[in-house]
Amino acid sequence: MEISRETKRLISQYHIFPSDKLGQNFLIGASALQFIVDAINPQKDKSYIEVGAGFLFITKMVASNGKRVFAIEKDKRFGTFYDEFKESSDEVANKIEIIQGDALKIDFSLLDADEIFGNIPYYISSELLVKIANTANIKRGIILFQKEFADRILSYPKESEYGAITVLIDFYFDKKFLKTFPPSFFFPRPSVSSAFVELKRHAAPGIDSENFFKLVRSAFGMRRKKLVNNLKADFSLDRLLTSLDKLSIRRDVRAEELSVSDFVKLFNELSGEL
Ligand code: SAH
């Protein structure tokens, strides 16, 4: 049965009326589903974490070629559907471990997985990304974001969407835009498009990341202000100007003009001895 009709049938059979609050926009395009699975390119020796498993369409396709999928789903209404699936004779069922809970509260480092994927709800995007970034065993993420959010992480210095979250992404990952998914690929139709993005972990600079991101967040504090003005509560003006001069960065620079490597240099300069 085509996915769209099957999804609507499951919604009515299990009384899972799509919740806006939980970001429930189920993927219904067969070609979109295939595109996602091809991009993930599941390997039989690799395990995966999925955020927001829903009716398990993506899950099953990844599990059938991969080793194992830890499928996280917050909405308890899927309980009966999952119980029946686990009892079914579906041979991929034993490669899927369903975890009913909030992905933001689960410690990913306890799951033996290398990669993470998902058609995720918009409201968890930033927090989830920070969590993935901080979980070193996850080497790759293949994630569908709301377009506007994807534009922020995919942007480059001097672009209007460039911000602290972009610097976080660039610190930990190589990023790649894969495809735009229009609202018609989902049921119910969201009001905006989605973008499918791949993140691959690279070696992060060996610095105190917690304090580094504090600096980055302060630097972007008031967007229209100059970097120096955003940071003057944390450092003396003299220290700031000396550091910028030393790095040959203009004294009137704004945070959005600096790349992650500029920020790393600035951080090292500001946290070093005078
Ligand atoms: N993967 C399915 C469902 C995507 S919709 C598909 O593509 O069709 C997003 C899913 O994320 C919903 O099932 C929703 O209930 C779930 N979800 C929402 N918040 C979550 C959270 N904090 N943790 C885990 N799952 C969550």
GROMACS .gro file of C-alpha atoms and ligand atoms in nm:
model
  300
    1MET     CA    1   0.000   0.000   0.000
    2GLU     CA    2   0.133   0.345  -0.072
    3ILE     CA    3   0.274   0.523   0.234
    4SER     CA    4   0.027   0.807   0.231
    5ARG     CA    5  -0.277   0.578   0.253
    6GLU     CA    6  -0.104   0.345   0.495
    7THR     CA    7  -0.016   0.638   0.724
    8LYS     CA    8  -0.374   0.766   0.726
    9ARG     CA    9  -0.499   0.413   0.796
   10LEU     CA   10  -0.257   0.372   1.090
   11ILE     CA   11  -0.353   0.715   1.228
   12SER     CA   12  -0.717   0.612   1.244
   13GLN     CA   13  -0.656   0.254   1.357
   14TYR     CA   14  -0.433   0.358   1.650
   15HIS     CA   15  -0.607   0.692   1.717
   16ILE     CA   16  -0.286   0.890   1.677
   17PHE     CA   17  -0.427   1.218   1.557
   18PRO     CA   18  -0.120   1.421   1.443
   19SER     CA   19  -0.004   1.661   1.712
   20ASP     CA   20   0.136   2.000   1.612
   21LYS     CA   21   0.302   2.035   1.945
   22LEU     CA   22   0.506   1.718   1.890
   23GLY     CA   23   0.594   1.823   1.536
   24GLN     CA   24   0.413   1.528   1.383
   25ASN     CA   25   0.443   1.569   1.008
   26PHE     CA   26   0.476   1.218   0.879
   27LEU     CA   27   0.679   1.155   0.569
   28ILE     CA   28   0.451   1.022   0.296
   29GLY     CA   29   0.646   1.044  -0.029
   30ALA     CA   30   0.788   0.709  -0.138
   31SER     CA   31   1.062   0.876  -0.341
   32ALA     CA   32   1.146   1.105  -0.047
   33LEU     CA   33   1.171   0.801   0.178
   34GLN     CA   34   1.402   0.630  -0.070
   35PHE     CA   35   1.613   0.947  -0.096
   36ILE     CA   36   1.656   0.953   0.281
   37VAL     CA   37   1.755   0.588   0.302
   38ASP     CA   38   1.999   0.623   0.010
   39ALA     CA   39   2.159   0.922   0.183
   40ILE     CA   40   2.190   0.733   0.511
   41ASN     CA   41   2.331   0.441   0.312
   42PRO     CA   42   2.293   0.193   0.599
   43GLN     CA   43   2.581  -0.047   0.651
   44LYS     CA   44   2.541  -0.394   0.799
   45ASP     CA   45   2.809  -0.336   1.060
   46LYS     CA   46   2.673   0.003   1.173
   47SER     CA   47   2.405   0.093   1.426
   48TYR     CA   48   2.189   0.401   1.414
   49ILE     CA   49   1.984   0.622   1.643
   50GLU     CA   50   1.658   0.760   1.507
   51VAL     CA   51   1.488   1.059   1.665
   52GLY     CA   52   1.109   1.062   1.624
   53ALA     CA   53   1.039   0.716   1.484
   54GLY     CA   54   0.664   0.760   1.430
   55PHE     CA   55   0.518   0.474   1.225
   56LEU     CA   56   0.866   0.329   1.155
   57PHE     CA   57   0.875   0.368   0.777
   58ILE     CA   58   1.228   0.510   0.768
   59THR     CA   59   1.329   0.291   1.065
   60LYS     CA   60   1.243  -0.036   0.892
   61MET     CA   61   1.425   0.052   0.571
   62VAL     CA   62   1.740   0.151   0.760
   63ALA     CA   63   1.721  -0.154   0.987
   64SER     CA   64   1.685  -0.394   0.698
   65ASN     CA   65   2.029  -0.296   0.565
   66GLY     CA   66   2.195  -0.186   0.888
   67LYS     CA   67   2.292  -0.372   1.204
   68ARG     CA   68   2.056  -0.210   1.452
   69VAL     CA   69   1.834   0.096   1.496
   70PHE     CA   70   1.760   0.255   1.833
   71ALA     CA   71   1.430   0.419   1.749
   72ILE     CA   72   1.334   0.695   1.992
   73GLU     CA   73   0.974   0.817   2.008
   74LYS     CA   74   0.826   1.045   2.269
   75ASP     CA   75   0.455   1.005   2.198
   76LYS     CA   76   0.318   0.727   2.418
   77ARG     CA   77   0.019   0.684   2.187
   78PHE     CA   78   0.244   0.472   1.960
   79GLY     CA   79   0.274   0.210   2.239
   80THR     CA   80   0.017  -0.038   2.107
   81PHE     CA   81   0.141   0.000   1.750
   82TYR     CA   82   0.498  -0.075   1.867
   83ASP     CA   83   0.392  -0.371   2.083
   84GLU     CA   84   0.211  -0.526   1.790
   85PHE     CA   85   0.504  -0.458   1.558
   86LYS     CA   86   0.749  -0.626   1.797
   87GLU     CA   87   0.522  -0.930   1.817
   88SER     CA   88   0.481  -0.951   1.442
   89SER     CA   89   0.690  -1.188   1.237
   90ASP     CA   90   0.849  -0.892   1.058
   91GLU     CA   91   1.211  -1.003   1.035
   92VAL     CA   92   1.354  -0.653   1.076
   93ALA     CA   93   1.167  -0.615   1.408
   94ASN     CA   94   1.450  -0.775   1.603
   95LYS     CA   95   1.698  -0.525   1.461
   96ILE     CA   96   1.490  -0.236   1.596
   97GLU     CA   97   1.504  -0.134   1.958
   98ILE     CA   98   1.220   0.103   2.035
   99ILE     CA   99   1.289   0.352   2.310
  100GLN     CA  100   0.979   0.533   2.424
  101GLY     CA  101   1.101   0.860   2.568
  102ASP     CA  102   1.221   1.210   2.504
  103ALA     CA  103   1.529   1.217   2.278
  104LEU     CA  104   1.652   1.523   2.465
  105LYS     CA  105   1.666   1.326   2.791
  106ILE     CA  106   1.830   1.010   2.662
  107ASP     CA  107   2.206   0.975   2.693
  108PHE     CA  108   2.312   0.889   2.337
  109SER     CA  109   2.657   0.783   2.455
  110LEU     CA  110   2.496   0.482   2.625
  111LEU     CA  111   2.358   0.359   2.293
  112ASP     CA  112   2.608   0.167   2.087
  113ALA     CA  113   2.558   0.366   1.767
  114ASP     CA  114   2.774   0.563   1.523
  115GLU     CA  115   2.516   0.766   1.338
  116ILE     CA  116   2.190   0.948   1.399
  117PHE     CA  117   1.904   1.033   1.166
  118GLY     CA  118   1.551   1.162   1.180
  119ASN     CA  119   1.262   1.360   1.048
  120ILE     CA  120   1.265   1.561   1.366
  121PRO     CA  121   1.019   1.804   1.522
  122TYR     CA  122   1.127   2.164   1.477
  123TYR     CA  123   1.102   2.254   1.845
  124ILE     CA  124   1.396   2.033   1.944
  125SER     CA  125   1.635   2.128   1.659
  126SER     CA  126   1.886   2.346   1.848
  127GLU     CA  127   1.891   2.146   2.165
  128LEU     CA  128   1.925   1.819   1.976
  129LEU     CA  129   2.215   1.953   1.772
  130VAL     CA  130   2.402   2.065   2.082
  131LYS     CA  131   2.344   1.721   2.230
  132ILE     CA  132   2.468   1.543   1.917
  133ALA     CA  133   2.772   1.769   1.901
  134ASN     CA  134   2.857   1.676   2.258
  135THR     CA  135   2.821   1.301   2.203
  136ALA     CA  136   3.155   1.201   2.058
  137ASN     CA  137   3.053   0.848   1.954
  138ILE     CA  138   2.812   0.992   1.698
  139LYS     CA  139   3.018   1.048   1.385
  140ARG     CA  140   2.746   1.147   1.143
  141GLY     CA  141   2.398   1.296   1.143
  142ILE     CA  142   2.152   1.287   0.853
  143ILE     CA  143   1.865   1.506   0.958
  144LEU     CA  144   1.558   1.673   0.815
  145PHE     CA  145   1.517   2.025   0.955
  146GLN     CA  146   1.271   2.302   0.895
  147LYS     CA  147   1.417   2.501   0.605
  148GLU     CA  148   1.475   2.823   0.802
  149PHE     CA  149   1.667   2.636   1.067
  150ALA     CA  150   1.874   2.449   0.807
  151ASP     CA  151   1.958   2.784   0.644
  152ARG     CA  152   2.106   2.897   0.974
  153ILE     CA  153   2.333   2.597   1.017
  154LEU     CA  154   2.431   2.589   0.650
  155SER     CA  155   2.523   2.958   0.631
  156TYR     CA  156   2.866   3.118   0.613
  157PRO     CA  157   3.019   3.430   0.772
  158LYS     CA  158   2.864   3.760   0.660
  159GLU     CA  159   2.534   3.593   0.562
  160SER     CA  160   2.230   3.710   0.753
  161GLU     CA  161   2.148   3.363   0.893
  162TYR     CA  162   2.499   3.313   1.032
  163GLY     CA  163   2.499   3.294   1.411
  164ALA     CA  164   2.621   3.116   1.726
  165ILE     CA  165   2.457   2.786   1.621
  166THR     CA  166   2.644   2.800   1.288
  167VAL     CA  167   2.973   2.840   1.473
  168LEU     CA  168   2.883   2.539   1.689
  169ILE     CA  169   2.816   2.330   1.379
  170ASP     CA  170   3.136   2.442   1.207
  171PHE     CA  171   3.335   2.367   1.522
  172TYR     CA  172   3.231   2.002   1.521
  173PHE     CA  173   3.114   1.911   1.172
  174ASP     CA  174   3.149   1.935   0.797
  175LYS     CA  175   2.805   2.020   0.670
  176LYS     CA  176   2.629   1.945   0.346
  177PHE     CA  177   2.289   2.039   0.209
  178LEU     CA  178   2.128   1.736   0.046
  179LYS     CA  179   1.777   1.828  -0.067
  180THR     CA  180   1.474   2.047  -0.010
  181PHE     CA  181   1.157   1.861   0.086
  182PRO     CA  182   0.841   2.056   0.002
  183PRO     CA  183   0.535   2.046   0.233
  184SER     CA  184   0.363   1.800  -0.003
  185PHE     CA  185   0.605   1.527   0.111
  186PHE     CA  186   0.442   1.524   0.456
  187PHE     CA  187   0.109   1.456   0.620
  188PRO     CA  188  -0.028   1.674   0.759
  189ARG     CA  189   0.132   1.936   0.537
  190PRO     CA  190   0.360   2.169   0.734
  191SER     CA  191   0.346   2.539   0.653
  192VAL     CA  192   0.711   2.554   0.548
  193SER     CA  193   0.958   2.344   0.352
  194SER     CA  194   1.217   2.120   0.508
  195ALA     CA  195   1.581   2.068   0.421
  196PHE     CA  196   1.775   1.748   0.447
  197VAL     CA  197   2.125   1.798   0.583
  198GLU     CA  198   2.428   1.580   0.642
  199LEU     CA  199   2.675   1.650   0.923
  200LYS     CA  200   3.006   1.464   0.947
  201ARG     CA  201   3.217   1.499   1.258
  202HIS     CA  202   3.571   1.623   1.215
  203ALA     CA  203   3.842   1.664   1.479
  204ALA     CA  204   3.739   1.963   1.690
  205PRO     CA  205   3.996   2.220   1.806
  206GLY     CA  206   4.143   2.105   2.139
  207ILE     CA  207   4.021   2.395   2.350
  208ASP     CA  208   3.786   2.438   2.645
  209SER     CA  209   3.466   2.414   2.442
  210GLU     CA  210   3.234   2.524   2.721
  211ASN     CA  211   3.410   2.858   2.766
  212PHE     CA  212   3.459   2.888   2.392
  213PHE     CA  213   3.084   2.872   2.329
  214LYS     CA  214   3.022   3.116   2.612
  215LEU     CA  215   3.244   3.361   2.424
  216VAL     CA  216   3.068   3.289   2.094
  217ARG     CA  217   2.722   3.341   2.246
  218SER     CA  218   2.829   3.670   2.408
  219ALA     CA  219   2.988   3.783   2.082
  220PHE     CA  220   2.655   3.741   1.903
  221GLY     CA  221   2.464   3.885   2.201
  222MET     CA  222   2.324   4.198   2.037
  223ARG     CA  223   2.342   4.133   1.670
  224ARG     CA  224   2.381   4.485   1.546
  225LYS     CA  225   2.647   4.576   1.797
  226LYS     CA  226   3.016   4.554   1.730
  227LEU     CA  227   3.197   4.251   1.871
  228VAL     CA  228   3.390   4.470   2.114
  229ASN     CA  229   3.069   4.611   2.261
  230ASN     CA  230   2.917   4.266   2.304
  231LEU     CA  231   3.228   4.141   2.484
  232LYS     CA  232   3.313   4.437   2.701
  233ALA     CA  233   3.127   4.300   3.001
  234ASP     CA  234   3.364   4.001   2.998
  235PHE     CA  235   3.697   4.159   2.898
  236SER     CA  236   3.858   4.498   2.929
  237LEU     CA  237   3.842   4.716   2.620
  238ASP     CA  238   4.217   4.731   2.615
  239ARG     CA  239   4.249   4.354   2.615
  240LEU     CA  240   3.991   4.322   2.339
  241LEU     CA  241   4.152   4.579   2.113
  242THR     CA  242   4.503   4.440   2.166
  243SER     CA  243   4.379   4.091   2.077
  244LEU     CA  244   4.201   4.206   1.763
  245ASP     CA  245   4.504   4.405   1.651
  246LYS     CA  246   4.731   4.108   1.708
  247LEU     CA  247   4.507   3.890   1.491
  248SER     CA  248   4.476   4.164   1.227
  249ILE     CA  249   4.100   4.173   1.274
  250ARG     CA  250   3.933   4.514   1.237
  251ARG     CA  251   3.846   4.681   1.568
  252ASP     CA  252   3.490   4.749   1.447
  253VAL     CA  253   3.426   4.389   1.338
  254ARG     CA  254   3.087   4.225   1.409
  255ALA     CA  255   3.055   3.865   1.527
  256GLU     CA  256   2.886   3.756   1.205
  257GLU     CA  257   3.202   3.837   1.008
  258LEU     CA  258   3.415   3.584   1.197
  259SER     CA  259   3.461   3.221   1.095
  260VAL     CA  260   3.498   2.943   1.350
  261SER     CA  261   3.876   2.954   1.311
  262ASP     CA  262   3.876   3.332   1.374
  263PHE     CA  263   3.677   3.267   1.691
  264VAL     CA  264   3.920   2.996   1.802
  265LYS     CA  265   4.213   3.234   1.753
  266LEU     CA  266   4.034   3.510   1.939
  267PHE     CA  267   3.946   3.272   2.223
  268ASN     CA  268   4.309   3.160   2.254
  269GLU     CA  269   4.425   3.520   2.252
  270LEU     CA  270   4.173   3.630   2.513
  271SER     CA  271   4.227   3.335   2.744
  272GLY     CA  272   4.608   3.345   2.720
  273GLU     CA  273   4.844   3.525   2.953
  274LEU     CA  274   4.879   3.897   2.906
  275SAH     N1  275   0.989   0.941   1.142
  275SAH     C1  276   0.846   0.958   1.121
  275SAH     C2  277   0.783   1.062   1.215
  275SAH     C3  278   0.833   1.203   1.196
  275SAH     S1  279   0.734   1.324   1.278
  275SAH     C4  280   0.822   0.997   0.978
  275SAH     O1  281   0.914   1.046   0.914
  275SAH     O2  282   0.708   0.984   0.932
  275SAH     C5  283   0.833   1.360   1.422
  275SAH     C6  284   0.822   1.252   1.529
  275SAH     O3  285   0.900   1.293   1.642
  275SAH     C7  286   0.680   1.233   1.582
  275SAH     O4  287   0.648   1.096   1.580
  275SAH     C8  288   0.687   1.288   1.725
  275SAH     O5  289   0.596   1.225   1.814
  275SAH     C9  290   0.830   1.261   1.762
  275SAH     N2  291   0.883   1.345   1.869
  275SAH    C10  292   0.846   1.471   1.904
  275SAH     N3  293   0.922   1.518   2.005
  275SAH    C11  294   1.011   1.420   2.036
  275SAH    C12  295   1.115   1.408   2.134
  275SAH     N4  296   1.143   1.508   2.217
  275SAH     N5  297   1.183   1.291   2.138
  275SAH    C13  298   1.155   1.189   2.052
  275SAH     N6  299   1.058   1.195   1.960
  275SAH    C14  300   0.986   1.308   1.951
   0.00000   0.00000   0.00000
